[in-house]
Amino acid sequence: MSFRSLYHSLLEYEGQAAFDDLLRPWLDNNLPEIELLRSLGARTGTPIPKMSSEELWHLYAAHRVLELLALRFQTGSADGSEWPGPAVTEDEFRRFAQCIGLDIVHPERWSPFHHEIVGLTPIADPARPARILKYHWPCLMLGPMLFMRAGVTVSAGSAHMAPGIADQSTLYWAHRRKTRAHQDLAHGWGSNSSWRTDFRRDYLLDGMFHFNVDGDIDLSKVPPGDVDDGGLSAQERRELVVNRCFVVCTKDHADLFPYDDRCSVKTD
């Protein structure tokens, strides 16, 4: 039973004990799926390891499962449904993540590498940097590779995170969210084709955040005056690929295509 099959089982499950009824039995009976996932996290490169399309699809399927489980810790109906997600506790979410080889991290400082904006509390001082107020679900790492960003509520000045933009603009590389508009490359495809979606890979290596490493376009080589087909400058494209949404840019945030862009940023 693959991660994809587990995903569909979770969608169909109507009980109130998803960990005991579905997740625990799946963990006991799918060691090859788990071992493959762990091996991908342990792979090294120069500095980015190479992966095949099939391996990226495997990562994507596993990520879809965790995205579905995280619905339980969200509010709203941006996914077009009142269903609250599979019945799991935060502890069970953590246990499943750890059992498939993921590391749980809780960075105290905000970073767009580790954190997804679920809620925003504006601060009067526009220059006030972002500060984490609450974790809704944890950040998950697979070795040095980001597997899933934590969902957090933050406070920040408008120069860093503009209200109505940072917390409401379209979130890209997101298949399902209850909290805000979202878009994923799998959307719009049939039930089989959607699973042939490459997982977005981000890495923390040697003091550098590497964002969307499989993107074809290195934004550091795009001239500042150039704009893409969506009317975005290199700086605006960088904002989008780093945050997976706009945080201060006021341009139209719907129906963009940031999936080909990549960039690297030094850690503080």
Short mmCIF file of N, CA, C and O in Angstrom, two decimals, residues 12-87:
data_model
loop_
_atom_site.label_atom_id
_atom_site.label_comp_id
_atom_site.label_asym_id
_atom_site.label_seq_id
_atom_site.Cartn_x
_atom_site.Cartn_y
_atom_site.Cartn_z
N GLU A 12 -11.47 8.66 2.68
CA GLU A 12 -12.69 7.87 2.81
C GLU A 12 -13.02 7.52 4.26
O GLU A 12 -14.15 7.10 4.55
N TYR A 13 -12.09 7.73 5.16
CA TYR A 13 -12.26 7.32 6.55
C TYR A 13 -13.28 8.20 7.26
O TYR A 13 -13.21 9.44 7.18
N GLU A 14 -14.22 7.60 7.96
CA GLU A 14 -15.27 8.34 8.67
C GLU A 14 -15.21 8.15 10.17
O GLU A 14 -16.07 8.68 10.88
N GLY A 15 -14.22 7.44 10.66
CA GLY A 15 -14.12 7.20 12.09
C GLY A 15 -13.46 8.34 12.84
O GLY A 15 -13.17 9.41 12.27
N GLN A 16 -13.17 8.11 14.12
CA GLN A 16 -12.60 9.14 14.98
C GLN A 16 -11.25 8.73 15.57
O GLN A 16 -10.81 9.30 16.57
N ALA A 17 -10.60 7.75 14.96
CA ALA A 17 -9.30 7.29 15.47
C ALA A 17 -8.43 6.90 14.29
O ALA A 17 -8.05 5.73 14.12
N ALA A 18 -8.08 7.88 13.45
CA ALA A 18 -7.36 7.58 12.22
C ALA A 18 -5.99 6.97 12.47
O ALA A 18 -5.51 6.16 11.68
N PHE A 19 -5.33 7.37 13.56
CA PHE A 19 -4.01 6.82 13.82
C PHE A 19 -4.10 5.32 14.09
O PHE A 19 -3.38 4.52 13.49
N ASP A 20 -4.98 4.92 15.00
CA ASP A 20 -5.10 3.51 15.35
C ASP A 20 -5.70 2.68 14.22
O ASP A 20 -5.27 1.54 13.98
N ASP A 21 -6.65 3.24 13.52
CA ASP A 21 -7.36 2.47 12.50
C ASP A 21 -6.64 2.41 11.16
O ASP A 21 -6.74 1.41 10.45
N LEU A 22 -5.89 3.47 10.80
CA LEU A 22 -5.25 3.52 9.49
C LEU A 22 -3.74 3.71 9.55
O LEU A 22 -3.00 2.98 8.90
N LEU A 23 -3.28 4.71 10.29
CA LEU A 23 -1.86 5.06 10.23
C LEU A 23 -0.98 4.00 10.88
O LEU A 23 0.07 3.63 10.30
N ARG A 24 -1.34 3.52 12.05
CA ARG A 24 -0.50 2.51 12.71
C ARG A 24 -0.40 1.22 11.87
O ARG A 24 0.72 0.72 11.66
N PRO A 25 -1.52 0.67 11.38
CA PRO A 25 -1.39 -0.52 10.51
C PRO A 25 -0.57 -0.25 9.26
O PRO A 25 0.19 -1.13 8.81
N TRP A 26 -0.72 0.94 8.67
CA TRP A 26 0.07 1.26 7.48
C TRP A 26 1.55 1.26 7.80
O TRP A 26 2.37 0.72 7.03
N LEU A 27 1.94 1.83 8.93
CA LEU A 27 3.35 1.86 9.33
C LEU A 27 3.91 0.45 9.51
O LEU A 27 5.06 0.18 9.15
N ASP A 28 3.09 -0.43 10.04
CA ASP A 28 3.54 -1.81 10.30
C ASP A 28 3.72 -2.62 9.03
O ASP A 28 4.50 -3.58 9.01
N ASN A 29 3.04 -2.22 7.96
CA ASN A 29 3.00 -3.06 6.76
C ASN A 29 3.63 -2.45 5.52
O ASN A 29 3.55 -3.03 4.44
N ASN A 30 4.30 -1.29 5.67
CA ASN A 30 4.84 -0.62 4.49
C ASN A 30 6.26 -0.12 4.71
O ASN A 30 6.60 1.01 4.36
N LEU A 31 7.10 -0.99 5.23
CA LEU A 31 8.48 -0.63 5.50
C LEU A 31 9.23 -0.22 4.22
O LEU A 31 10.02 0.74 4.27
N PRO A 32 9.05 -0.88 3.07
CA PRO A 32 9.77 -0.43 1.86
C PRO A 32 9.46 1.03 1.48
O PRO A 32 10.35 1.76 1.06
N GLU A 33 8.20 1.45 1.61
CA GLU A 33 7.83 2.83 1.32
C GLU A 33 8.56 3.80 2.24
O GLU A 33 9.04 4.85 1.83
N ILE A 34 8.63 3.40 3.51
CA ILE A 34 9.28 4.24 4.52
C ILE A 34 10.79 4.28 4.31
O ILE A 34 11.41 5.35 4.38
N GLU A 35 11.37 3.15 4.01
CA GLU A 35 12.82 3.08 3.80
C GLU A 35 13.24 3.91 2.58
O GLU A 35 14.28 4.56 2.60
N LEU A 36 12.43 3.88 1.53
CA LEU A 36 12.74 4.70 0.36
C LEU A 36 12.72 6.18 0.73
O LEU A 36 13.63 6.94 0.35
N LEU A 37 11.73 6.60 1.49
CA LEU A 37 11.64 7.99 1.91
C LEU A 37 12.87 8.38 2.72
O LEU A 37 13.49 9.43 2.48
N ARG A 38 13.24 7.57 3.66
CA ARG A 38 14.42 7.86 4.49
C ARG A 38 15.69 7.93 3.67
O ARG A 38 16.56 8.78 3.91
N SER A 39 15.81 7.05 2.69
CA SER A 39 17.02 7.03 1.86
C SER A 39 17.16 8.32 1.05
O SER A 39 18.26 8.80 0.82
N LEU A 40 16.05 8.89 0.64
CA LEU A 40 16.09 10.14 -0.12
C LEU A 40 16.56 11.29 0.75
O LEU A 40 17.26 12.19 0.29
N GLY A 41 16.20 11.26 2.03
CA GLY A 41 16.66 12.28 2.96
C GLY A 41 18.14 12.16 3.28
O GLY A 41 18.79 13.16 3.62
N ALA A 42 18.67 10.96 3.18
CA ALA A 42 20.08 10.72 3.50
C ALA A 42 21.01 10.91 2.30
O ALA A 42 22.23 10.94 2.46
N ARG A 43 20.45 11.09 1.12
CA ARG A 43 21.26 11.21 -0.10
C ARG A 43 22.03 12.52 -0.09
O ARG A 43 21.51 13.56 0.30
N THR A 44 23.28 12.48 -0.53
CA THR A 44 24.12 13.68 -0.58
C THR A 44 24.40 14.07 -2.02
O THR A 44 24.18 13.30 -2.96
N GLY A 45 24.88 15.31 -2.19
CA GLY A 45 25.20 15.81 -3.52
C GLY A 45 26.28 16.86 -3.46
O GLY A 45 27.02 16.95 -2.49
N THR A 46 26.35 17.74 -4.48
CA THR A 46 27.43 18.73 -4.55
C THR A 46 26.93 20.14 -4.86
O THR A 46 27.25 20.68 -5.91
N PRO A 47 26.16 20.81 -3.99
CA PRO A 47 25.68 20.29 -2.71
C PRO A 47 24.31 19.62 -2.79
O PRO A 47 23.91 18.93 -1.86
N ILE A 48 23.57 19.80 -3.92
CA ILE A 48 22.21 19.28 -4.01
C ILE A 48 22.22 17.88 -4.62
O ILE A 48 22.77 17.69 -5.71
N PRO A 49 21.64 16.90 -3.95
CA PRO A 49 21.61 15.54 -4.52
C PRO A 49 20.67 15.46 -5.72
O PRO A 49 19.68 16.19 -5.81
N LYS A 50 21.00 14.59 -6.65
CA LYS A 50 20.15 14.37 -7.81
C LYS A 50 19.04 13.38 -7.45
O LYS A 50 19.25 12.47 -6.65
N MET A 51 17.87 13.57 -8.06
CA MET A 51 16.75 12.65 -7.85
C MET A 51 16.01 12.47 -9.16
O MET A 51 15.90 13.41 -9.96
N SER A 52 15.48 11.29 -9.35
CA SER A 52 14.71 10.97 -10.55
C SER A 52 13.28 11.48 -10.40
O SER A 52 12.82 11.82 -9.30
N SER A 53 12.57 11.51 -11.50
CA SER A 53 11.16 11.91 -11.45
C SER A 53 10.37 10.98 -10.54
O SER A 53 9.52 11.44 -9.76
N GLU A 54 10.63 9.69 -10.63
CA GLU A 54 9.91 8.74 -9.79
C GLU A 54 10.15 9.00 -8.31
O GLU A 54 9.23 8.87 -7.49
N GLU A 55 11.36 9.39 -7.96
CA GLU A 55 11.66 9.68 -6.56
C GLU A 55 10.97 10.97 -6.11
O GLU A 55 10.48 11.06 -4.98
N LEU A 56 10.92 11.96 -6.99
CA LEU A 56 10.20 13.19 -6.66
C LEU A 56 8.71 12.94 -6.53
O LEU A 56 8.04 13.56 -5.69
N TRP A 57 8.17 12.01 -7.31
CA TRP A 57 6.76 11.65 -7.18
C TRP A 57 6.50 10.94 -5.86
O TRP A 57 5.45 11.13 -5.24
N HIS A 58 7.44 10.13 -5.43
CA HIS A 58 7.30 9.44 -4.14
C HIS A 58 7.28 10.46 -2.99
O HIS A 58 6.44 10.37 -2.09
N LEU A 59 8.18 11.42 -3.05
CA LEU A 59 8.19 12.47 -2.03
C LEU A 59 6.88 13.25 -2.06
O LEU A 59 6.32 13.58 -1.00
N TYR A 60 6.38 13.54 -3.25
CA TYR A 60 5.15 14.30 -3.38
C TYR A 60 3.97 13.54 -2.75
O TYR A 60 3.14 14.13 -2.04
N ALA A 61 3.88 12.25 -3.00
CA ALA A 61 2.78 11.45 -2.45
C ALA A 61 2.83 11.44 -0.93
O ALA A 61 1.80 11.56 -0.26
N ALA A 62 4.04 11.28 -0.37
CA ALA A 62 4.17 11.31 1.08
C ALA A 62 3.78 12.67 1.65
O ALA A 62 3.11 12.77 2.69
N HIS A 63 4.17 13.72 0.93
CA HIS A 63 3.83 15.08 1.37
C HIS A 63 2.32 15.30 1.34
O HIS A 63 1.77 15.94 2.25
N ARG A 64 1.64 14.77 0.36
CA ARG A 64 0.19 14.92 0.27
C ARG A 64 -0.49 14.31 1.50
O ARG A 64 -1.50 14.83 1.98
N VAL A 65 0.05 13.20 1.98
CA VAL A 65 -0.51 12.57 3.19
C VAL A 65 -0.38 13.51 4.38
O VAL A 65 -1.35 13.72 5.13
N LEU A 66 0.80 14.09 4.56
CA LEU A 66 1.00 14.98 5.71
C LEU A 66 0.18 16.25 5.57
O LEU A 66 -0.34 16.78 6.56
N GLU A 67 0.04 16.77 4.35
CA GLU A 67 -0.83 17.93 4.12
C GLU A 67 -2.26 17.62 4.55
O GLU A 67 -2.94 18.45 5.16
N LEU A 68 -2.73 16.42 4.22
CA LEU A 68 -4.09 16.03 4.57
C LEU A 68 -4.25 15.92 6.08
O LEU A 68 -5.24 16.39 6.65
N LEU A 69 -3.26 15.33 6.75
CA LEU A 69 -3.32 15.20 8.20
C LEU A 69 -3.31 16.57 8.89
O LEU A 69 -3.94 16.77 9.92
N ALA A 70 -2.59 17.53 8.30
CA ALA A 70 -2.48 18.87 8.90
C ALA A 70 -3.77 19.67 8.81
O ALA A 70 -3.92 20.69 9.50
N LEU A 71 -4.74 19.24 7.99
CA LEU A 71 -6.01 19.95 7.91
C LEU A 71 -6.68 20.02 9.27
O LEU A 71 -7.40 20.99 9.57
N ARG A 72 -6.46 19.03 10.10
CA ARG A 72 -7.10 18.97 11.41
C ARG A 72 -6.69 20.16 12.29
O ARG A 72 -7.41 20.51 13.23
N PHE A 73 -5.58 20.80 11.96
CA PHE A 73 -5.07 21.91 12.79
C PHE A 73 -5.29 23.26 12.12
O PHE A 73 -4.65 24.24 12.45
N GLN A 74 -6.22 23.30 11.16
CA GLN A 74 -6.54 24.52 10.43
C GLN A 74 -8.03 24.84 10.59
O GLN A 74 -8.84 23.98 10.92
N THR A 75 -8.36 26.10 10.34
CA THR A 75 -9.76 26.52 10.32
C THR A 75 -10.04 27.22 9.00
O THR A 75 -9.14 27.70 8.32
N GLY A 76 -11.32 27.26 8.65
CA GLY A 76 -11.72 27.88 7.40
C GLY A 76 -12.22 26.85 6.41
O GLY A 76 -12.34 25.66 6.71
N SER A 77 -12.52 27.32 5.21
CA SER A 77 -13.04 26.43 4.17
C SER A 77 -12.48 26.80 2.80
O SER A 77 -13.17 26.70 1.79
N ALA A 78 -11.23 27.24 2.77
CA ALA A 78 -10.60 27.61 1.50
C ALA A 78 -10.43 26.42 0.57
O ALA A 78 -10.21 26.60 -0.63
N ASP A 79 -10.54 25.21 1.11
CA ASP A 79 -10.48 24.01 0.28
C ASP A 79 -11.84 23.64 -0.28
O ASP A 79 -11.99 22.61 -0.94
N GLY A 80 -12.85 24.47 -0.02
CA GLY A 80 -14.18 24.22 -0.53
C GLY A 80 -14.94 23.16 0.23
O GLY A 80 -15.93 22.61 -0.28
N SER A 81 -14.50 22.86 1.45
CA SER A 81 -15.12 21.78 2.22
C SER A 81 -15.20 22.15 3.69
O SER A 81 -14.34 22.86 4.22
N GLU A 82 -16.22 21.64 4.36
CA GLU A 82 -16.34 21.79 5.80
C GLU A 82 -15.71 20.62 6.55
O GLU A 82 -15.69 20.61 7.77
N TRP A 83 -15.22 19.63 5.80
CA TRP A 83 -14.57 18.47 6.43
C TRP A 83 -13.33 18.94 7.16
O TRP A 83 -12.48 19.63 6.59
N PRO A 84 -13.16 18.58 8.45
CA PRO A 84 -12.03 19.07 9.22
C PRO A 84 -10.73 18.31 9.01
O PRO A 84 -9.71 18.66 9.62
N GLY A 85 -10.74 17.29 8.18
CA GLY A 85 -9.54 16.49 7.99
C GLY A 85 -9.58 15.22 8.82
O GLY A 85 -10.45 15.05 9.68
N PRO A 86 -8.65 14.30 8.58
CA PRO A 86 -8.64 13.04 9.33
C PRO A 86 -8.54 13.28 10.83
O PRO A 86 -7.88 14.23 11.28
N ALA A 87 -9.18 12.42 11.60
CA ALA A 87 -9.23 12.58 13.05
C ALA A 87 -7.92 12.12 13.68
O ALA A 87 -7.74 10.94 14.02
#
